[in-house]
Tab-separated table of N, CA and C in Angstrom:
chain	number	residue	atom	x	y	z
A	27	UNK	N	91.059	73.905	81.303
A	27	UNK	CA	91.707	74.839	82.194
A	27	UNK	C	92.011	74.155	83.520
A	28	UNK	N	93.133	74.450	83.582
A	28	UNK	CA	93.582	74.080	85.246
A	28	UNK	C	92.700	74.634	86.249
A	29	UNK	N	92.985	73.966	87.588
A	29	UNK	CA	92.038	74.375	88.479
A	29	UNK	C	93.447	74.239	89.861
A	30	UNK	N	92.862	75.386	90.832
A	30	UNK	CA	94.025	75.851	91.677
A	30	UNK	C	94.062	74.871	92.938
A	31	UNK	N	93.517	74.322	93.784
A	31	UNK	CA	93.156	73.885	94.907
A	31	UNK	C	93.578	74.433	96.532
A	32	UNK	N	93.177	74.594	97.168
A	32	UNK	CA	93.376	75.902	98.357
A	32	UNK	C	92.648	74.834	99.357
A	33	UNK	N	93.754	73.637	100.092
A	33	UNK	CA	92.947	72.463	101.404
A	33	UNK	C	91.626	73.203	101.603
A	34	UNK	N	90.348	71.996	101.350
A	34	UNK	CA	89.391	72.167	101.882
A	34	UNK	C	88.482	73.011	101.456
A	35	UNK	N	89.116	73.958	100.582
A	35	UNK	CA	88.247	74.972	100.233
A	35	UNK	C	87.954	75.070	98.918
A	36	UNK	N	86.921	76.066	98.433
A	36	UNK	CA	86.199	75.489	96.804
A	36	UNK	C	87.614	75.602	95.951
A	37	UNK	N	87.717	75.397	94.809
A	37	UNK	CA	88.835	75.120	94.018
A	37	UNK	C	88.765	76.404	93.352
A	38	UNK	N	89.695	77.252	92.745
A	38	UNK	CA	89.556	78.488	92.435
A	38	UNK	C	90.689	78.405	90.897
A	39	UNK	N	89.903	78.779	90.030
A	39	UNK	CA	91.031	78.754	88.660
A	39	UNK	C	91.393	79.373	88.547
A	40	UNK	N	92.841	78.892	87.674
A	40	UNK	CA	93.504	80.103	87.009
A	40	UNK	C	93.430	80.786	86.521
A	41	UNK	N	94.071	82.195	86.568
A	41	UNK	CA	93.598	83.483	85.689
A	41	UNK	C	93.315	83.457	84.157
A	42	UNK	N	92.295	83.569	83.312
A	42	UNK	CA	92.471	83.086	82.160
A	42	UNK	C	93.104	84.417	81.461
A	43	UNK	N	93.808	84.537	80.565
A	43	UNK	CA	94.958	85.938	79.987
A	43	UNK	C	93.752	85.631	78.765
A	44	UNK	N	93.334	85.005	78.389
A	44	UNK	CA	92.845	84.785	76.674
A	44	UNK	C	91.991	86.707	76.410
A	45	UNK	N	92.676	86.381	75.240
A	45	UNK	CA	91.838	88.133	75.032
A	45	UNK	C	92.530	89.282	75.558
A	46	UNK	N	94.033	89.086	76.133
A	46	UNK	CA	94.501	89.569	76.819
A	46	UNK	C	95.736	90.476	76.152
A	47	UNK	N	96.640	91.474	76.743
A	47	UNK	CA	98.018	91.763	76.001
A	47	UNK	C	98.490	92.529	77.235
A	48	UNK	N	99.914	92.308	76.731
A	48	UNK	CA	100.848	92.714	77.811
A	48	UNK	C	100.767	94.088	78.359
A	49	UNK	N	100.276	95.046	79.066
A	49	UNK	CA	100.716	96.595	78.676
A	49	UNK	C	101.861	96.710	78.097
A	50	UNK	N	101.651	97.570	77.150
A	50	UNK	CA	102.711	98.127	76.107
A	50	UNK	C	102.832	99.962	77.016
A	51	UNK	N	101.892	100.048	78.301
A	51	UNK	CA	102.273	101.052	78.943
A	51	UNK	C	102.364	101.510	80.027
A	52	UNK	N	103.480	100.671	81.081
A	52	UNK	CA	103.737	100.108	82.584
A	52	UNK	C	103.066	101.571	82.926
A	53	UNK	N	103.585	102.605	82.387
A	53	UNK	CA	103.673	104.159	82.584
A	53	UNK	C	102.224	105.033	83.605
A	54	UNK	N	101.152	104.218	82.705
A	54	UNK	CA	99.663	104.327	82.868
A	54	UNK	C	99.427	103.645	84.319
A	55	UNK	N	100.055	102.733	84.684
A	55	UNK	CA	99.699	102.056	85.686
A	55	UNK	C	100.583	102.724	86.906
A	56	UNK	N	101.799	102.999	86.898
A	56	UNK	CA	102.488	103.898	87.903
A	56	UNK	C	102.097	105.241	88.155
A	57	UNK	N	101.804	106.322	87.381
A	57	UNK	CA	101.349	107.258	87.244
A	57	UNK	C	99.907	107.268	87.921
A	58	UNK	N	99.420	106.269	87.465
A	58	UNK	CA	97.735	106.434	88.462
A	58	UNK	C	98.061	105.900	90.006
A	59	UNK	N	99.160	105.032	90.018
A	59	UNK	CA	99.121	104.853	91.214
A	59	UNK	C	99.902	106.092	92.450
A	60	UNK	N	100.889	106.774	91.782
A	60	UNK	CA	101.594	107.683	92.043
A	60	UNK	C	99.962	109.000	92.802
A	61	UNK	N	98.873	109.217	91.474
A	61	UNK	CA	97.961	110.305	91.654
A	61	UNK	C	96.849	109.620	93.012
A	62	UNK	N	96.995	108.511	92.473
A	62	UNK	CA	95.943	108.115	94.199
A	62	UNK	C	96.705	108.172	95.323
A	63	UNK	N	97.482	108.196	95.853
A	63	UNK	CA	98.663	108.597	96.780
A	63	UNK	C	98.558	109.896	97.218
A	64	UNK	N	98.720	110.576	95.999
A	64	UNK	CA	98.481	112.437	96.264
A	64	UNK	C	97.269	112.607	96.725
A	65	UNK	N	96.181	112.085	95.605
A	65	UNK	CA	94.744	112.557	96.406
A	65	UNK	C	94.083	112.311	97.358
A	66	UNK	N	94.912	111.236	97.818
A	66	UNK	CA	94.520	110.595	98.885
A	66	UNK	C	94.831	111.738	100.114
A	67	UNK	N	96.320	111.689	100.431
A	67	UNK	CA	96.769	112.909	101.043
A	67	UNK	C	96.687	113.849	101.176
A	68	UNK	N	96.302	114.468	99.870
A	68	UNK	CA	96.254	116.339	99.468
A	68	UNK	C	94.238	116.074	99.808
A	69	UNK	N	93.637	115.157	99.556
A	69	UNK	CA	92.288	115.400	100.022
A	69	UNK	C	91.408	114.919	100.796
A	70	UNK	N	92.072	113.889	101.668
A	70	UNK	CA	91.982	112.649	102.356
A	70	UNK	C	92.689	112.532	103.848
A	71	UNK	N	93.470	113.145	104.117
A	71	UNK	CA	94.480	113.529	104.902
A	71	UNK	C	93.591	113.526	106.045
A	72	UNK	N	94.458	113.926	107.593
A	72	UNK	CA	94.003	114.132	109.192
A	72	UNK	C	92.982	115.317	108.399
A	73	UNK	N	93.217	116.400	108.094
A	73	UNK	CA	92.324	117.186	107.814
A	73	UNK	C	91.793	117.216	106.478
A	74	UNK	N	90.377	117.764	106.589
A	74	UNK	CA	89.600	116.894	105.586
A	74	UNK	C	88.715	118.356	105.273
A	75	UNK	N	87.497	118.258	104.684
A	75	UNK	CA	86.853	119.050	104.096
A	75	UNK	C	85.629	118.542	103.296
A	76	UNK	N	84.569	118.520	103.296
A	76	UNK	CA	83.385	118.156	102.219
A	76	UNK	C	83.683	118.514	100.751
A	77	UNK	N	84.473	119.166	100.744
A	77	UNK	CA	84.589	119.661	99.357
A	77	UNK	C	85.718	119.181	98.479
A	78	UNK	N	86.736	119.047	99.703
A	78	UNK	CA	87.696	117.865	99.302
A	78	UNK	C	87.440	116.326	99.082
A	79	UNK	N	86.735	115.974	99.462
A	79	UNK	CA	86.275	114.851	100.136
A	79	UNK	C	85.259	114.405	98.688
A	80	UNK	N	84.401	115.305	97.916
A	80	UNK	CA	83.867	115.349	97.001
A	80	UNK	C	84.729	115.034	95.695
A	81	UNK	N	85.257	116.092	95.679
A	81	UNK	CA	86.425	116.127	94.973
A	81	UNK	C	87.283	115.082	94.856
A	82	UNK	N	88.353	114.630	95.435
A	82	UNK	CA	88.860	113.202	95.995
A	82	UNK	C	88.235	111.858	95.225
A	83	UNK	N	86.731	111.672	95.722
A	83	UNK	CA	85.613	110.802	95.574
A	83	UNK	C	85.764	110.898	93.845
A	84	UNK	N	85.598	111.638	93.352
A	84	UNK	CA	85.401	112.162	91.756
A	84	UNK	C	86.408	111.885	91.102
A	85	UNK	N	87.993	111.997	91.293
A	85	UNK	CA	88.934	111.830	90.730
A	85	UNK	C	89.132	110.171	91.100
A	86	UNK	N	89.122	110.072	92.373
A	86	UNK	CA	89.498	108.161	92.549
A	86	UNK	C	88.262	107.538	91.312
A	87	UNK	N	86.924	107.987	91.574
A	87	UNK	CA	86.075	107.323	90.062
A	87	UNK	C	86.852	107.183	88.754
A	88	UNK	N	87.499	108.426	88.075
A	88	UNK	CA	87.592	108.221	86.740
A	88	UNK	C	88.496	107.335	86.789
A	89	UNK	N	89.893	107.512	87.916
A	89	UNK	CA	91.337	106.417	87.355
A	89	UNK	C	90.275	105.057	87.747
A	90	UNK	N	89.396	104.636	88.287
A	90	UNK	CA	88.862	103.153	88.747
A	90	UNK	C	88.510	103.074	87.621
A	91	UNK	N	87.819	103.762	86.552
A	91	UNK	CA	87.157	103.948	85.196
A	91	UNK	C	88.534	103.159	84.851
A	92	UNK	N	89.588	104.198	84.564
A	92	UNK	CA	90.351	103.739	83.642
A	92	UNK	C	91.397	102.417	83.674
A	93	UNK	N	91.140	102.345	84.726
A	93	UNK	CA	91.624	101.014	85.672
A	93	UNK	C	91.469	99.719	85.026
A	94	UNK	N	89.919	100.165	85.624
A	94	UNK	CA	88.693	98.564	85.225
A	94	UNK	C	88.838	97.924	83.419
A	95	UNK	N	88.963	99.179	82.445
A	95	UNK	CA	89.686	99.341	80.917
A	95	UNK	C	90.607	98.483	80.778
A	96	UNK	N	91.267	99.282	81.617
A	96	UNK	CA	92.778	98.277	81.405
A	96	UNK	C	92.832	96.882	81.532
A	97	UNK	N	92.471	96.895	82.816
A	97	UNK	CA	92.435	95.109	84.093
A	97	UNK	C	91.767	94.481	82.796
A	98	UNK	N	90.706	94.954	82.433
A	98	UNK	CA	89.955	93.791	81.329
A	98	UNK	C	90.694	93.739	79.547
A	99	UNK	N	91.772	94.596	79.229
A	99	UNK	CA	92.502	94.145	78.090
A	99	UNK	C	93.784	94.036	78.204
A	100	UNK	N	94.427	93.952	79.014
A	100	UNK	CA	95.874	93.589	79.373
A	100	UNK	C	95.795	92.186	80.551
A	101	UNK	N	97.167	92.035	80.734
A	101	UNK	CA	97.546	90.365	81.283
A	101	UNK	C	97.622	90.996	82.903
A	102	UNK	N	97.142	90.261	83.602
A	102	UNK	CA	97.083	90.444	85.202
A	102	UNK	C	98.842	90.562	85.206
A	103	UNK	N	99.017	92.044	86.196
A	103	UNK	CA	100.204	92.002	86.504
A	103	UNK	C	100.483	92.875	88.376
A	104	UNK	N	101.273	92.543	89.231
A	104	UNK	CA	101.513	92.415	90.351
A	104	UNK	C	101.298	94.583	90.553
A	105	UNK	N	101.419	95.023	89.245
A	105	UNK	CA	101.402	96.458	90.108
A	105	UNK	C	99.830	96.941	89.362
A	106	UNK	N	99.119	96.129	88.712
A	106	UNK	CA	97.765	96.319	88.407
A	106	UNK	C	97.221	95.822	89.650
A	107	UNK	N	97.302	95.297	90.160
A	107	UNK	CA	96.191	94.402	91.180
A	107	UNK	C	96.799	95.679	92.242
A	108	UNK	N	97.715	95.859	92.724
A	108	UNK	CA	98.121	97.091	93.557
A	108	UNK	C	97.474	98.065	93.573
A	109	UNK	N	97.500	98.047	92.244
A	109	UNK	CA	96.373	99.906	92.067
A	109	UNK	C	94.863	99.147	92.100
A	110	UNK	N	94.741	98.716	91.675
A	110	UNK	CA	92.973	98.360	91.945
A	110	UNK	C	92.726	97.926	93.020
A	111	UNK	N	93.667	97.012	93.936
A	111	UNK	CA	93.024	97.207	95.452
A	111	UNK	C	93.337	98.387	96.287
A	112	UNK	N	94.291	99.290	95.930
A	112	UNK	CA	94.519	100.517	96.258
A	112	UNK	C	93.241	101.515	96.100
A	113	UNK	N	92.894	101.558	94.607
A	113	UNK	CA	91.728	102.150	94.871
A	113	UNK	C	90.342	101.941	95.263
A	114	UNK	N	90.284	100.677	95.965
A	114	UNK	CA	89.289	99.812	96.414
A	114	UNK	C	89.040	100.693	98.082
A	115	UNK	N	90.541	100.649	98.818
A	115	UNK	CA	90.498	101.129	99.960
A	115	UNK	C	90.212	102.381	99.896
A	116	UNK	N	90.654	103.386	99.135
A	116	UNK	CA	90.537	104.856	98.665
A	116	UNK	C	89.271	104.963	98.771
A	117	UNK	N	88.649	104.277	98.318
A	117	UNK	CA	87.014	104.247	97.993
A	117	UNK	C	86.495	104.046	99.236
A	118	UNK	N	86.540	103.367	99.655
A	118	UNK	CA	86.164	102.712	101.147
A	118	UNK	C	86.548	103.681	102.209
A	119	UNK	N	87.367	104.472	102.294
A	119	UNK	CA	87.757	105.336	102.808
A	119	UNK	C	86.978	106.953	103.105
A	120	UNK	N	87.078	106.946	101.829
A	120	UNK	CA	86.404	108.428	101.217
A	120	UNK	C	84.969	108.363	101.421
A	121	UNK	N	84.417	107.478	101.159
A	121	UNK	CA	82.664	107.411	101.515
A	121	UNK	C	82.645	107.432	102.836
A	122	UNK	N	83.432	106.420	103.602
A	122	UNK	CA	83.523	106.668	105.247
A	122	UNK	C	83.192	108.156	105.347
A	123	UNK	N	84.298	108.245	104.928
A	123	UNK	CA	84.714	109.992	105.874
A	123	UNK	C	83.399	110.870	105.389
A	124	UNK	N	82.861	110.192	103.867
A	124	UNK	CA	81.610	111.630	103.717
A	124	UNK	C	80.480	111.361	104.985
A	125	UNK	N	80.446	110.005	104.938
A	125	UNK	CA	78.882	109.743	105.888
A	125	UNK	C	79.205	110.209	107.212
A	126	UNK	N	80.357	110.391	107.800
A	126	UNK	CA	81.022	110.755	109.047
A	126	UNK	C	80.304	112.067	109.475
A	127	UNK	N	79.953	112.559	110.504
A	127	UNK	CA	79.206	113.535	110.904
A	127	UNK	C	79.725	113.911	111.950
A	128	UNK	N	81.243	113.383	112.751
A	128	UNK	CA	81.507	114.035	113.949
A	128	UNK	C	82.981	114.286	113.791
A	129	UNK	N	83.718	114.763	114.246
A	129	UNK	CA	85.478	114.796	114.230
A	129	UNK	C	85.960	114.026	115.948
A	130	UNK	N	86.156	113.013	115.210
A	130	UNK	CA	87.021	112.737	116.544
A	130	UNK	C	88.286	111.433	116.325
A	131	UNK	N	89.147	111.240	116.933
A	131	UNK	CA	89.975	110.374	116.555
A	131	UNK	C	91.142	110.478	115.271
A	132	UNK	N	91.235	109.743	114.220
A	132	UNK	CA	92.226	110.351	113.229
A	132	UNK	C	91.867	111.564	112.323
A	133	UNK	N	90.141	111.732	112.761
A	133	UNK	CA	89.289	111.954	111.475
A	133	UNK	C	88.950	113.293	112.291
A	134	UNK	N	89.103	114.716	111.009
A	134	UNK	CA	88.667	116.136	111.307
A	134	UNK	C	88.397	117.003	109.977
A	135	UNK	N	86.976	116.815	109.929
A	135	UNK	CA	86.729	117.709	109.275
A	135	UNK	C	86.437	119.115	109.241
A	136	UNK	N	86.921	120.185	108.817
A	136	UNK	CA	86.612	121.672	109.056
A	136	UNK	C	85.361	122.308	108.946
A	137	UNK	N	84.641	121.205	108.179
A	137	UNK	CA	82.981	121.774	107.729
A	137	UNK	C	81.906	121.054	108.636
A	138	UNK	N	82.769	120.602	109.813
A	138	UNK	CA	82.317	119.912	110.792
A	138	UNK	C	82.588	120.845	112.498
A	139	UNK	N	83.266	121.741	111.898
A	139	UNK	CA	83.462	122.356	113.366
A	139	UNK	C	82.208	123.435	114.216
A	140	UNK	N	82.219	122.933	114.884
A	140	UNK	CA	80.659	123.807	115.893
A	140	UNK	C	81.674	125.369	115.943
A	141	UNK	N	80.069	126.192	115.498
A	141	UNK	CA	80.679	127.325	115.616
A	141	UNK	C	80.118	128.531	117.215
């Protein structure tokens, strides 16, 4: 196997495809990326909610489920790596906002408001 070289830095190989196949279903991969977009927005948004926020958290899991499936029996392709670092940030995002305990700045949650 070839090996990549990046000046100075450890040498990093090429993607190995072996074991691999083309998607036979681009469809699966647009479509999930299309629904993390929405949930992101529709539950993720300036205004927020614990329950959304739960919710949100739960649905970004299964497409990462079905994601991770894929990434490991199909050939690395430019709108797979999109959606999996897409839902990398989603993720990163959404746990933020649960551990979050105050509203201030971009971030407002309603189950956070002093009554």
């Amino acid at each position: 196997k070839e090996i990549a070289s990046v000046s100075n830095q450890k040498e990093i190989p090429f993607w190995d495809k072996e074991g691999t196949s083309n998607p036979k279903e681009l469809i699966l991969i647009s479509h999930n990326l299309e629904e993390v977009k929405m949930i992101m927005n529709d539950y993720v948004g300036i205004v927020r909610s614990d329950e959304r926020l739960e919710r949100a958290k739960q649905r970004i899991h299964l497409i990462y489920k079905e994601t991770e499936k894929l990434y490991k029996q199909t050939t690395l392709s430019y709108q797979l790596c999109e959606l999996r670092n897409l839902l990398t940030i989603a993720h990163l995002i959404i746990e933020q906002s649960i551990e979050r305990k105050e509203n201030k700045g971009g971030f407002y949650n309603i189950d956070l408001i002093k009554s």
